[in-house]
PDB file of C-alpha atoms in Angstrom:
ATOM      1  CA  ASP A   1      -0.034  -0.079  -0.044  1.00  0.00           C
ATOM      2  CA  VAL A   2       1.237   3.501  -0.951  1.00  0.00           C
ATOM      3  CA  THR A   3      -0.634   6.221   1.294  1.00  0.00           C
ATOM      4  CA  ARG A   4       0.636   9.810   2.205  1.00  0.00           C
ATOM      5  CA  ALA A   5       2.286   9.818   5.318  1.00  0.00           C
ATOM      6  CA  ASN A   6       4.388  13.151   6.518  1.00  0.00           C
ATOM      7  CA  GLY A   7       3.240  14.717   3.421  1.00  0.00           C
ATOM      8  CA  SER A   8       4.708  12.358   0.683  1.00  0.00           C
ATOM      9  CA  SER A   9       4.031   8.897  -0.918  1.00  0.00           C
ATOM     10  CA  THR A  10       5.072   6.321   1.460  1.00  0.00           C
ATOM     11  CA  VAL A  11       5.006   2.488   1.150  1.00  0.00           C
ATOM     12  CA  THR A  12       3.136   2.060   4.222  1.00  0.00           C
ATOM     13  CA  ARG A  13       2.524  -1.569   3.856  1.00  0.00           C
ATOM     14  CA  CYS A  14       4.403  -4.469   2.500  1.00  0.00           C
ATOM     15  CA  TYR A  15       4.277  -8.245   2.824  1.00  0.00           C
ATOM     16  CA  ALA A  16       5.699 -10.832   0.473  1.00  0.00           C
ATOM     17  CA  GLU A  17       6.134 -14.846   0.432  1.00  0.00           C
ATOM     18  CA  TYR A  18       8.185 -17.149  -1.522  1.00  0.00           C
ATOM     19  CA  PRO A  19       9.009 -16.811  -4.643  1.00  0.00           C
ATOM     20  CA  MET A  20       8.875 -13.095  -4.479  1.00  0.00           C
ATOM     21  CA  LYS A  21      10.215 -10.483  -2.143  1.00  0.00           C
ATOM     22  CA  TYR A  22      10.249  -6.264  -2.236  1.00  0.00           C
ATOM     23  CA  LEU A  23      12.520  -3.761  -1.503  1.00  0.00           C
ATOM     24  CA  THR A  24      11.436  -0.463  -0.599  1.00  0.00           C
ATOM     25  CA  PRO A  25      14.217   2.178  -0.241  1.00  0.00           C
ATOM     26  CA  LYS A  26      13.394   4.499   2.651  1.00  0.00           C
ATOM     27  CA  ARG A  27      14.950   7.069   1.019  1.00  0.00           C
ATOM     28  CA  GLY A  28      13.899   8.324  -2.821  1.00  0.00           C
ATOM     29  CA  ILE A  29      16.368   8.963  -5.492  1.00  0.00           C
ATOM     30  CA  ASP A  30      15.255  12.452  -5.316  1.00  0.00           C
ATOM     31  CA  GLY A  31      14.065  13.316  -1.755  1.00  0.00           C
ATOM     32  CA  ASP A  32      12.181  16.454  -3.203  1.00  0.00           C
ATOM     33  CA  CYS A  33       9.853  14.473  -5.360  1.00  0.00           C
ATOM     34  CA  ASP A  34       6.706  12.845  -4.239  1.00  0.00           C
ATOM     35  CA  CYS A  35       6.969   9.267  -5.268  1.00  0.00           C
ATOM     36  CA  ALA A  36       7.602   5.912  -3.548  1.00  0.00           C
ATOM     37  CA  TRP A  37       9.842   3.287  -5.039  1.00  0.00           C
ATOM     38  CA  ALA A  38       9.675  -0.709  -4.835  1.00  0.00           C
ATOM     39  CA  TYR A  39      11.718  -3.281  -6.422  1.00  0.00           C
ATOM     40  CA  ALA A  40      10.602  -7.227  -6.905  1.00  0.00           C
ATOM     41  CA  VAL A  41      13.149  -9.617  -6.678  1.00  0.00           C
ATOM     42  CA  ASN A  42      13.087 -13.288  -7.291  1.00  0.00           C
ATOM     43  CA  MET A  43      14.473 -15.109  -4.220  1.00  0.00           C
ATOM     44  CA  GLY A  44      15.641 -17.999  -6.385  1.00  0.00           C
ATOM     45  CA  GLY A  45      16.913 -15.839  -9.154  1.00  0.00           C
ATOM     46  CA  GLY A  46      13.769 -16.835 -11.629  1.00  0.00           C
ATOM     47  CA  LEU A  47      10.876 -18.562 -11.568  1.00  0.00           C
ATOM     48  CA  VAL A  48      10.628 -22.496 -11.796  1.00  0.00           C
ATOM     49  CA  SER A  49       7.927 -24.824 -13.156  1.00  0.00           C
ATOM     50  CA  GLY A  50       4.814 -24.769 -10.769  1.00  0.00           C
ATOM     51  CA  ASP A  51       5.786 -21.322  -9.239  1.00  0.00           C
ATOM     52  CA  ALA A  52       2.832 -18.886  -8.740  1.00  0.00           C
ATOM     53  CA  SER A  53       3.464 -15.342  -7.693  1.00  0.00           C
ATOM     54  CA  GLY A  54       0.843 -12.594  -6.995  1.00  0.00           C
ATOM     55  CA  THR A  55       0.948  -8.925  -6.323  1.00  0.00           C
ATOM     56  CA  THR A  56      -1.459  -6.774  -5.136  1.00  0.00           C
ATOM     57  CA  ILE A  57      -0.980  -2.892  -4.970  1.00  0.00           C
ATOM     58  CA  ARG A  58      -2.909  -0.030  -3.858  1.00  0.00           C
ATOM     59  CA  VAL A  59      -1.930   3.622  -4.740  1.00  0.00           C
ATOM     60  CA  ASP A  60      -3.854   6.013  -2.938  1.00  0.00           C
ATOM     61  CA  ASP A  61      -5.256   9.489  -4.016  1.00  0.00           C
ATOM     62  CA  GLY A  62      -2.607  11.755  -4.920  1.00  0.00           C
ATOM     63  CA  CYS A  63       0.184   9.544  -4.430  1.00  0.00           C
ATOM     64  CA  ALA A  64       2.840   7.740  -6.743  1.00  0.00           C
ATOM     65  CA  LEU A  65       4.561   4.475  -6.958  1.00  0.00           C
ATOM     66  CA  VAL A  66       7.293   3.098  -9.261  1.00  0.00           C
ATOM     67  CA  LEU A  67       7.664  -0.851  -9.324  1.00  0.00           C
ATOM     68  CA  ALA A  68      10.648  -1.971 -10.710  1.00  0.00           C
ATOM     69  CA  THR A  69      12.924  -4.977 -10.883  1.00  0.00           C
ATOM     70  CA  GLN A  70      16.669  -5.461 -10.085  1.00  0.00           C
ATOM     71  CA  GLY A  71      17.067  -7.614 -13.269  1.00  0.00           C
ATOM     72  CA  THR A  72      15.646  -9.792 -15.869  1.00  0.00           C
ATOM     73  CA  GLN A  73      12.905 -12.156 -14.516  1.00  0.00           C
ATOM     74  CA  LYS A  74      13.851 -15.682 -15.799  1.00  0.00           C
ATOM     75  CA  VAL A  75      11.297 -18.392 -16.413  1.00  0.00           C
ATOM     76  CA  TYR A  76      12.889 -21.945 -16.355  1.00  0.00           C
ATOM     77  CA  LYS A  77      12.037 -24.832 -18.154  1.00  0.00           C
ATOM     78  CA  HIS A  78       8.645 -26.572 -17.577  1.00  0.00           C
ATOM     79  CA  ASN A  79       9.207 -30.013 -15.840  1.00  0.00           C
ATOM     80  CA  LYS A  80       6.828 -31.962 -18.052  1.00  0.00           C
ATOM     81  CA  ARG A  81       7.330 -35.306 -16.506  1.00  0.00           C
ATOM     82  CA  ARG A  82       6.793 -34.289 -13.026  1.00  0.00           C
ATOM     83  CA  TRP A  83       3.534 -32.632 -13.720  1.00  0.00           C
ATOM     84  CA  ASP A  84       2.089 -35.389 -16.259  1.00  0.00           C
ATOM     85  CA  GLU A  85       2.623 -37.745 -12.947  1.00  0.00           C
ATOM     86  CA  CYS A  86       0.634 -35.448 -10.847  1.00  0.00           C
ATOM     87  CA  GLU A  87      -2.194 -35.586 -13.569  1.00  0.00           C
ATOM     88  CA  LYS A  88      -2.322 -39.139 -13.703  1.00  0.00           C
ATOM     89  CA  ALA A  89      -2.354 -39.324  -9.950  1.00  0.00           C
ATOM     90  CA  ASP A  90      -5.087 -36.728  -9.942  1.00  0.00           C
ATOM     91  CA  GLU A  91      -6.787 -38.576 -12.781  1.00  0.00           C
ATOM     92  CA  GLY A  92      -6.237 -34.997 -14.638  1.00  0.00           C
ATOM     93  CA  VAL A  93      -9.394 -33.389 -12.917  1.00  0.00           C
ATOM     94  CA  GLY A  94      -9.421 -29.742 -13.095  1.00  0.00           C
ATOM     95  CA  ARG A  95      -5.563 -29.428 -13.834  1.00  0.00           C
ATOM     96  CA  SER A  96      -5.303 -28.105 -17.484  1.00  0.00           C
ATOM     97  CA  GLY A  97      -3.039 -25.439 -16.468  1.00  0.00           C
ATOM     98  CA  VAL A  98      -0.864 -27.736 -13.783  1.00  0.00           C
ATOM     99  CA  GLY A  99       2.602 -27.003 -13.954  1.00  0.00           C
ATOM    100  CA  GLU A 100       2.751 -23.817 -15.812  1.00  0.00           C
ATOM    101  CA  THR A 101       4.615 -20.814 -14.113  1.00  0.00           C
ATOM    102  CA  THR A 102       2.231 -18.068 -13.336  1.00  0.00           C
ATOM    103  CA  SER A 103       2.344 -14.582 -12.528  1.00  0.00           C
ATOM    104  CA  ALA A 104      -0.484 -12.151 -11.729  1.00  0.00           C
ATOM    105  CA  LEU A 105      -0.783  -8.494 -10.664  1.00  0.00           C
ATOM    106  CA  TYR A 106      -3.410  -6.398  -9.634  1.00  0.00           C
ATOM    107  CA  ALA A 107      -3.458  -2.614  -8.895  1.00  0.00           C
ATOM    108  CA  SER A 108      -5.708   0.091  -7.752  1.00  0.00           C
ATOM    109  CA  VAL A 109      -4.988   4.090  -8.397  1.00  0.00           C
ATOM    110  CA  GLY A 110      -6.867   6.588  -6.662  1.00  0.00           C
ATOM    111  CA  ASP A 111      -7.900   9.952  -7.707  1.00  0.00           C
ATOM    112  CA  GLY A 112      -4.739  12.010  -9.246  1.00  0.00           C
ATOM    113  CA  GLY A 113      -2.670   8.967  -8.280  1.00  0.00           C
ATOM    114  CA  LEU A 114       0.393   7.433 -10.632  1.00  0.00           C
ATOM    115  CA  LEU A 115       1.586   3.965 -10.932  1.00  0.00           C
ATOM    116  CA  ALA A 116       4.667   3.262 -13.071  1.00  0.00           C
ATOM    117  CA  LEU A 117       5.658  -0.398 -13.863  1.00  0.00           C
ATOM    118  CA  LEU A 118       9.054  -0.577 -15.206  1.00  0.00           C
ATOM    119  CA  PRO A 119      10.398  -4.016 -15.158  1.00  0.00           C
ATOM    120  CA  ASP A 120      13.069  -5.563 -16.893  1.00  0.00           C
ATOM    121  CA  PRO A 121      12.280  -7.916 -19.653  1.00  0.00           C
ATOM    122  CA  THR A 122      11.198 -11.549 -19.207  1.00  0.00           C
ATOM    123  CA  GLN A 123      13.424 -14.315 -20.335  1.00  0.00           C
ATOM    124  CA  LEU A 124      11.926 -17.660 -20.990  1.00  0.00           C
ATOM    125  CA  PHE A 125      14.193 -20.551 -21.037  1.00  0.00           C
ATOM    126  CA  SER A 126      13.810 -23.643 -23.512  1.00  0.00           C
ATOM    127  CA  GLY A 127      10.676 -25.522 -22.811  1.00  0.00           C
ATOM    128  CA  ALA A 128       9.225 -22.694 -20.417  1.00  0.00           C
ATOM    129  CA  VAL A 129       5.522 -22.518 -19.936  1.00  0.00           C
ATOM    130  CA  PHE A 130       4.527 -18.836 -18.757  1.00  0.00           C
ATOM    131  CA  ARG A 131       1.192 -17.091 -18.247  1.00  0.00           C
ATOM    132  CA  GLN A 132       0.973 -13.662 -16.573  1.00  0.00           C
ATOM    133  CA  THR A 133      -2.268 -11.385 -16.045  1.00  0.00           C
ATOM    134  CA  GLN A 134      -2.069  -7.775 -14.984  1.00  0.00           C
ATOM    135  CA  THR A 135      -5.044  -5.704 -14.258  1.00  0.00           C
ATOM    136  CA  ILE A 136      -4.798  -2.097 -13.175  1.00  0.00           C
ATOM    137  CA  ASP A 137      -8.088  -0.305 -12.094  1.00  0.00           C
ATOM    138  CA  ILE A 138      -7.604   3.508 -12.031  1.00  0.00           C
ATOM    139  CA  HIS A 139      -9.770   6.302 -10.930  1.00  0.00           C
ATOM    140  CA  GLU A 140     -11.227   8.344 -13.740  1.00  0.00           C
ATOM    141  CA  ASN A 141      -8.607  10.674 -12.829  1.00  0.00           C
ATOM    142  CA  GLY A 142      -5.844   8.229 -12.163  1.00  0.00           C
ATOM    143  CA  SER A 143      -2.656   7.416 -14.330  1.00  0.00           C
ATOM    144  CA  CYS A 144      -0.629   4.669 -14.965  1.00  0.00           C
ATOM    145  CA  VAL A 145       2.336   3.753 -17.199  1.00  0.00           C
ATOM    146  CA  CYS A 146       3.232   0.137 -17.868  1.00  0.00           C
ATOM    147  CA  VAL A 147       6.284  -1.655 -19.490  1.00  0.00           C
ATOM    148  CA  ASP A 148       5.901  -5.296 -20.612  1.00  0.00           C
ATOM    149  CA  TRP A 149       8.289  -7.314 -22.859  1.00  0.00           C
ATOM    150  CA  ILE A 150       9.715 -10.595 -23.667  1.00  0.00           C
ATOM    151  CA  THR A 151      13.000 -11.795 -24.957  1.00  0.00           C
ATOM    152  CA  ALA A 152      13.542 -14.344 -27.342  1.00  0.00           C
ATOM    153  CA  GLY A 153      15.547 -16.304 -24.377  1.00  0.00           C
ATOM    154  CA  ARG A 154      19.157 -17.185 -24.169  1.00  0.00           C
ATOM    155  CA  VAL A 155      20.151 -16.425 -27.627  1.00  0.00           C
ATOM    156  CA  GLY A 156      23.777 -16.879 -27.051  1.00  0.00           C
ATOM    157  CA  TYR A 157      23.291 -20.211 -25.574  1.00  0.00           C
ATOM    158  CA  GLY A 158      23.453 -22.598 -28.690  1.00  0.00           C
ATOM    159  CA  ASN A 159      20.900 -20.035 -30.123  1.00  0.00           C
ATOM    160  CA  GLU A 160      18.132 -20.956 -28.106  1.00  0.00           C
ATOM    161  CA  ARG A 161      15.843 -18.557 -29.679  1.00  0.00           C
ATOM    162  CA  TRP A 162      12.121 -18.799 -28.860  1.00  0.00           C
ATOM    163  CA  ALA A 163      12.472 -22.172 -27.828  1.00  0.00           C
ATOM    164  CA  PHE A 164       9.929 -21.883 -24.801  1.00  0.00           C
ATOM    165  CA  GLU A 165       6.683 -23.887 -25.168  1.00  0.00           C
ATOM    166  CA  ARG A 166       4.104 -21.165 -24.423  1.00  0.00           C
ATOM    167  CA  ALA A 167       3.912 -17.362 -23.438  1.00  0.00           C
ATOM    168  CA  ASP A 168       0.496 -15.936 -22.494  1.00  0.00           C
ATOM    169  CA  VAL A 169       0.629 -12.390 -21.109  1.00  0.00           C
ATOM    170  CA  ARG A 170      -2.262 -10.034 -20.757  1.00  0.00           C
ATOM    171  CA  THR A 171      -2.536  -6.540 -19.219  1.00  0.00           C
ATOM    172  CA  ARG A 172      -5.921  -4.856 -18.654  1.00  0.00           C
ATOM    173  CA  VAL A 173      -6.441  -1.402 -17.648  1.00  0.00           C
ATOM    174  CA  MET A 174      -9.817  -0.665 -16.252  1.00  0.00           C
ATOM    175  CA  ALA A 175     -11.344   2.688 -15.324  1.00  0.00           C
ATOM    176  CA  ASN A 176     -14.937   2.914 -13.513  1.00  0.00           C
ATOM    177  CA  ASP A 177     -15.550  -0.618 -14.497  1.00  0.00           C
ATOM    178  CA  ASP A 178     -14.895   0.071 -17.924  1.00  0.00           C
ATOM    179  CA  PRO A 179     -11.952  -1.591 -19.965  1.00  0.00           C
ATOM    180  CA  VAL A 180      -9.735   1.312 -21.305  1.00  0.00           C
ATOM    181  CA  VAL A 181      -7.006  -1.110 -22.583  1.00  0.00           C
ATOM    182  CA  ILE A 182      -6.810  -4.825 -23.157  1.00  0.00           C
ATOM    183  CA  GLU A 183      -3.230  -5.623 -24.310  1.00  0.00           C
ATOM    184  CA  ALA A 184      -2.693  -9.646 -24.847  1.00  0.00           C
ATOM    185  CA  THR A 185       0.040 -11.617 -26.573  1.00  0.00           C
ATOM    186  CA  ARG A 186       0.264 -15.346 -26.907  1.00  0.00           C
ATOM    187  CA  LEU A 187       3.496 -17.262 -28.451  1.00  0.00           C
ATOM    188  CA  GLU A 188       3.400 -20.924 -28.723  1.00  0.00           C
ATOM    189  CA  ALA A 189       5.981 -23.306 -29.990  1.00  0.00           C
ATOM    190  CA  SER A 190       3.215 -25.222 -32.075  1.00  0.00           C
ATOM    191  CA  SER A 191       1.124 -23.146 -34.441  1.00  0.00           C
ATOM    192  CA  ARG A 192      -2.369 -23.432 -34.568  1.00  0.00           C
ATOM    193  CA  ASP A 193      -2.042 -22.549 -38.241  1.00  0.00           C
ATOM    194  CA  SER A 194      -2.274 -25.497 -40.567  1.00  0.00           C
ATOM    195  CA  LEU A 195      -0.209 -23.924 -43.149  1.00  0.00           C
ATOM    196  CA  ASN A 196       2.530 -23.218 -40.316  1.00  0.00           C
ATOM    197  CA  ALA A 197       2.245 -26.547 -38.098  1.00  0.00           C
ATOM    198  CA  ASN A 198       5.468 -27.691 -38.842  1.00  0.00           C
ATOM    199  CA  VAL A 199       7.122 -24.215 -38.572  1.00  0.00           C
ATOM    200  CA  SER A 200       9.217 -23.491 -35.610  1.00  0.00           C
ATOM    201  CA  LEU A 201       8.255 -20.306 -33.351  1.00  0.00           C
ATOM    202  CA  ALA A 202      11.922 -19.263 -34.002  1.00  0.00           C
ATOM    203  CA  LEU A 203      11.376 -19.203 -37.667  1.00  0.00           C
ATOM    204  CA  ARG A 204       7.833 -17.673 -37.522  1.00  0.00           C
ATOM    205  CA  MET A 205       9.364 -14.833 -35.446  1.00  0.00           C
ATOM    206  CA  GLY A 206      12.050 -13.984 -38.051  1.00  0.00           C
ATOM    207  CA  ALA A 207      14.724 -11.597 -36.846  1.00  0.00           C
ATOM    208  CA  VAL A 208      12.684 -10.587 -33.786  1.00  0.00           C
ATOM    209  CA  ASN A 209      14.339 -11.277 -30.476  1.00  0.00           C
ATOM    210  CA  VAL A 210      12.345  -8.942 -28.585  1.00  0.00           C
ATOM    211  CA  PHE A 211       8.462  -8.049 -28.313  1.00  0.00           C
ATOM    212  CA  ALA A 212       7.535  -5.160 -25.912  1.00  0.00           C
ATOM    213  CA  SER A 213       4.594  -3.044 -25.182  1.00  0.00           C
ATOM    214  CA  LEU A 214       4.238   0.272 -23.541  1.00  0.00           C
ATOM    215  CA  ILE A 215       0.833   1.530 -22.119  1.00  0.00           C
ATOM    216  CA  ILE A 216       0.437   4.963 -20.946  1.00  0.00           C
ATOM    217  CA  VAL A 217      -2.976   6.327 -19.623  1.00  0.00           C
ATOM    218  CA  GLY A 218      -4.150   9.154 -17.556  1.00  0.00           C
ATOM    219  CA  SER A 219      -4.008  12.918 -17.190  1.00  0.00           C
ATOM    220  CA  ARG A 220      -0.879  12.917 -15.343  1.00  0.00           C
ATOM    221  CA  VAL A 221       1.007  11.401 -18.031  1.00  0.00           C
ATOM    222  CA  GLN A 222      -1.179  13.032 -20.968  1.00  0.00           C
ATOM    223  CA  ASP A 223       1.842  15.322 -22.399  1.00  0.00           C
ATOM    224  CA  LEU A 224       4.081  12.078 -22.135  1.00  0.00           C
ATOM    225  CA  ALA A 225       1.468  10.198 -24.314  1.00  0.00           C
ATOM    226  CA  LYS A 226       1.376  12.572 -26.994  1.00  0.00           C
ATOM    227  CA  SER A 227       4.991  12.822 -27.244  1.00  0.00           C
ATOM    228  CA  CYS A 228       5.479   9.129 -27.472  1.00  0.00           C
ATOM    229  CA  GLY A 229       2.685   8.810 -29.896  1.00  0.00           C
ATOM    230  CA  ASP A 230       4.129  11.477 -32.234  1.00  0.00           C
ATOM    231  CA  TRP A 231       7.338   9.735 -31.946  1.00  0.00           C
ATOM    232  CA  ALA A 232       6.192   6.695 -32.777  1.00  0.00           C
ATOM    233  CA  CYS A 233       4.233   8.040 -35.983  1.00  0.00           C
ATOM    234  CA  ALA A 234       7.519   9.701 -37.088  1.00  0.00           C
ATOM    235  CA  SER A 235       9.649   6.502 -36.428  1.00  0.00           C
ATOM    236  CA  ALA A 236       7.203   4.379 -38.368  1.00  0.00           C
ATOM    237  CA  THR A 237       7.070   6.888 -41.273  1.00  0.00           C
ATOM    238  CA  ARG A 238      10.814   7.062 -41.587  1.00  0.00           C
ATOM    239  CA  HIS A 239      11.146   3.341 -41.396  1.00  0.00           C
ATOM    240  CA  MET A 240       8.678   2.992 -43.699  1.00  0.00           C
ATOM    241  CA  ALA A 241      10.402   4.874 -46.131  1.00  0.00           C
ATOM    242  CA  GLN A 242      13.560   2.665 -45.709  1.00  0.00           C
ATOM    243  CA  GLY A 243      11.830  -0.788 -46.291  1.00  0.00           C
ATOM    244  CA  GLY A 244       9.553  -0.674 -43.130  1.00  0.00           C
ATOM    245  CA  ALA A 245       9.944  -3.710 -41.027  1.00  0.00           C
ATOM    246  CA  SER A 246      11.147  -6.012 -43.771  1.00  0.00           C
ATOM    247  CA  TRP A 247      14.188  -6.989 -41.698  1.00  0.00           C
ATOM    248  CA  VAL A 248      11.817  -8.625 -39.513  1.00  0.00           C
ATOM    249  CA  ARG A 249      11.351 -11.700 -42.024  1.00  0.00           C
ATOM    250  CA  ALA A 250      15.096 -11.879 -42.168  1.00  0.00           C
ATOM    251  CA  SER A 251      17.510 -14.566 -40.984  1.00  0.00           C
ATOM    252  CA  PRO A 252      19.118 -13.159 -37.689  1.00  0.00           C
ATOM    253  CA  ASP A 253      22.608 -13.682 -38.950  1.00  0.00           C
ATOM    254  CA  ALA A 254      21.587 -11.448 -42.276  1.00  0.00           C
ATOM    255  CA  LEU A 255      20.949  -8.260 -39.532  1.00  0.00           C
ATOM    256  CA  THR A 256      25.081  -8.193 -39.039  1.00  0.00           C
ATOM    257  CA  GLN A 257      25.295  -6.017 -41.980  1.00  0.00           C
ATOM    258  CA  THR A 258      22.278  -3.970 -41.443  1.00  0.00           C
ATOM    259  CA  ASP A 259      22.125  -0.669 -40.246  1.00  0.00           C
ATOM    260  CA  PRO A 260      21.162  -0.910 -36.447  1.00  0.00           C
ATOM    261  CA  ARG A 261      18.306   1.795 -36.789  1.00  0.00           C
ATOM    262  CA  SER A 262      16.405  -0.376 -39.068  1.00  0.00           C
ATOM    263  CA  THR A 263      16.478  -3.226 -36.494  1.00  0.00           C
ATOM    264  CA  LEU A 264      13.579  -1.858 -34.337  1.00  0.00           C
ATOM    265  CA  PHE A 265       9.861  -1.202 -35.612  1.00  0.00           C
ATOM    266  CA  VAL A 266       7.279   0.294 -33.439  1.00  0.00           C
ATOM    267  CA  THR A 267       3.489   0.850 -33.829  1.00  0.00           C
ATOM    268  CA  ALA A 268       1.228   3.141 -31.723  1.00  0.00           C
ATOM    269  CA  SER A 269      -2.434   3.220 -31.044  1.00  0.00           C
ATOM    270  CA  ASP A 270      -4.353   6.386 -29.449  1.00  0.00           C
ATOM    271  CA  LEU A 271      -6.842   5.699 -26.626  1.00  0.00           C
ATOM    272  CA  PRO A 272     -10.406   7.049 -27.054  1.00  0.00           C
ATOM    273  CA  LEU A 273     -11.433   9.728 -24.905  1.00  0.00           C
ATOM    274  CA  PRO A 274     -12.271  10.510 -22.168  1.00  0.00           C
ATOM    275  CA  TYR A 275      -9.097   8.466 -21.442  1.00  0.00           C
ATOM    276  CA  PRO A 276      -6.311  10.125 -22.935  1.00  0.00           C
ATOM    277  CA  GLY A 277      -3.448   7.595 -23.467  1.00  0.00           C
ATOM    278  CA  VAL A 278      -1.571   5.813 -26.224  1.00  0.00           C
ATOM    279  CA  VAL A 279      -0.045   1.964 -26.723  1.00  0.00           C
ATOM    280  CA  LEU A 280       3.199   1.214 -28.300  1.00  0.00           C
ATOM    281  CA  ARG A 281       4.394  -1.942 -29.301  1.00  0.00           C
ATOM    282  CA  PHE A 282       8.063  -2.802 -30.206  1.00  0.00           C
ATOM    283  CA  PHE A 283       9.632  -5.255 -32.349  1.00  0.00           C
ATOM    284  CA  ALA A 284      13.396  -5.660 -31.995  1.00  0.00           C
ATOM    285  CA  ALA A 285      16.242  -7.576 -33.055  1.00  0.00           C
ATOM    286  CA  ASP A 286      18.073  -6.881 -29.572  1.00  0.00           C
ATOM    287  CA  SER A 287      16.948  -5.596 -25.954  1.00  0.00           C
ATOM    288  CA  GLU A 288      19.519  -2.977 -25.950  1.00  0.00           C
ATOM    289  CA  SER A 289      17.740  -0.861 -28.828  1.00  0.00           C
ATOM    290  CA  VAL A 290      14.376  -1.197 -26.850  1.00  0.00           C
ATOM    291  CA  LEU A 291      16.095  -0.175 -23.567  1.00  0.00           C
ATOM    292  CA  ASP A 292      17.593   2.952 -25.019  1.00  0.00           C
ATOM    293  CA  VAL A 293      14.075   3.845 -26.593  1.00  0.00           C
ATOM    294  CA  LEU A 294      12.539   3.511 -23.465  1.00  0.00           C
ATOM    295  CA  ARG A 295      14.954   5.572 -21.559  1.00  0.00           C
ATOM    296  CA  LYS A 296      14.688   8.398 -24.458  1.00  0.00           C
ATOM    297  CA  LEU A 297      10.544   8.121 -24.303  1.00  0.00           C
ATOM    298  CA  LEU A 298      10.229   8.001 -20.574  1.00  0.00           C
ATOM    299  CA  ALA A 299      13.036  10.330 -19.597  1.00  0.00           C
ATOM    300  CA  PRO A 300      10.282  13.396 -19.017  1.00  0.00           C
ATOM    301  CA  LEU A 301       8.784  11.174 -16.111  1.00  0.00           C
ATOM    302  CA  ALA A 302      11.730  11.832 -13.986  1.00  0.00           C
ATOM    303  CA  SER A 303      10.121  14.929 -12.826  1.00  0.00           C
ATOM    304  CA  GLN A 304       7.494  13.121 -11.201  1.00  0.00           C
ATOM    305  CA  LEU A 305       9.029   9.905 -10.408  1.00  0.00           C
ATOM    306  CA  GLY A 306      12.306  11.454  -9.042  1.00  0.00           C
ATOM    307  CA  ALA A 307      14.834   9.917 -11.514  1.00  0.00           C
ATOM    308  CA  PRO A 308      14.789   8.854 -15.201  1.00  0.00           C
ATOM    309  CA  PRO A 309      13.387   5.432 -15.726  1.00  0.00           C
ATOM    310  CA  TYR A 310      15.550   2.667 -16.474  1.00  0.00           C
ATOM    311  CA  ASP A 311      18.300   5.097 -15.552  1.00  0.00           C
ATOM    312  CA  GLU A 312      18.172   5.350 -11.963  1.00  0.00           C
ATOM    313  CA  ARG A 313      20.945   2.828 -11.325  1.00  0.00           C
ATOM    314  CA  GLY A 314      23.298   4.778 -13.118  1.00  0.00           C
ATOM    315  CA  GLY A 315      22.537   3.628 -16.741  1.00  0.00           C
ATOM    316  CA  SER A 316      23.434   0.127 -15.953  1.00  0.00           C
TER     317      SER A 316
END
């Protein structure tokens, strides 16, 4: 819970159990900025098959919170043999999702409040099965900034690209019980399209190694949403004049001779009134390209958060 204490946004209640814990620095990066910070940490360095983590956040009226991470969230291999044995023991009753690694978040943001979810990317190992759901319920005058991104895995480890079994991630932003944004991505090793039934996910993803989304909603970040939308439109126009996202279908090895600026493509969708905002989606050949863009686009938030997003640790 983030409430007002001694005139500033403060984490007044925090409780955690395995596999997660939360670090809540008592002193903000900028002591004059009215914003609390918290860092989510995996106790074991990642999530294993069957792990289920859940987070509930409440940001009170007029308060602000940043929830970040200390590094990439790793999701390890799905232990299929172990969970198949459990299914047989229980005769498979009600266990369709058994063994999958799950992560759930629910957040409420009060009148004039601001929540910024700024995690590092999720890295899925070979054979992983991952499901993530995020629901952010904002007051009609509340605001949120939400980053969510997935990488291809351990690309440098025997070219382990897009080798997980399934990734199902969904973010829903609600206001006054009305859905404002529903952003969902589902990637599976086996294609449901009969034409691509024998084509691996790595081949279907082409040269893309990172998929990311950026959701910006609310009056406190209205100017930020406009600047990000304008940048995305200008970037897409420039890239379309230079061949668009044709590099996406190329072999990853072919990108070594390509202009690095062409290895990131972005799309933007404006949100309808009365909730000003924008949704950006990034397709990139490497996470560094996305990180550089996020730092640039979200830099104006420093005045509200107390530090530039993704740069508060000295640019590391």
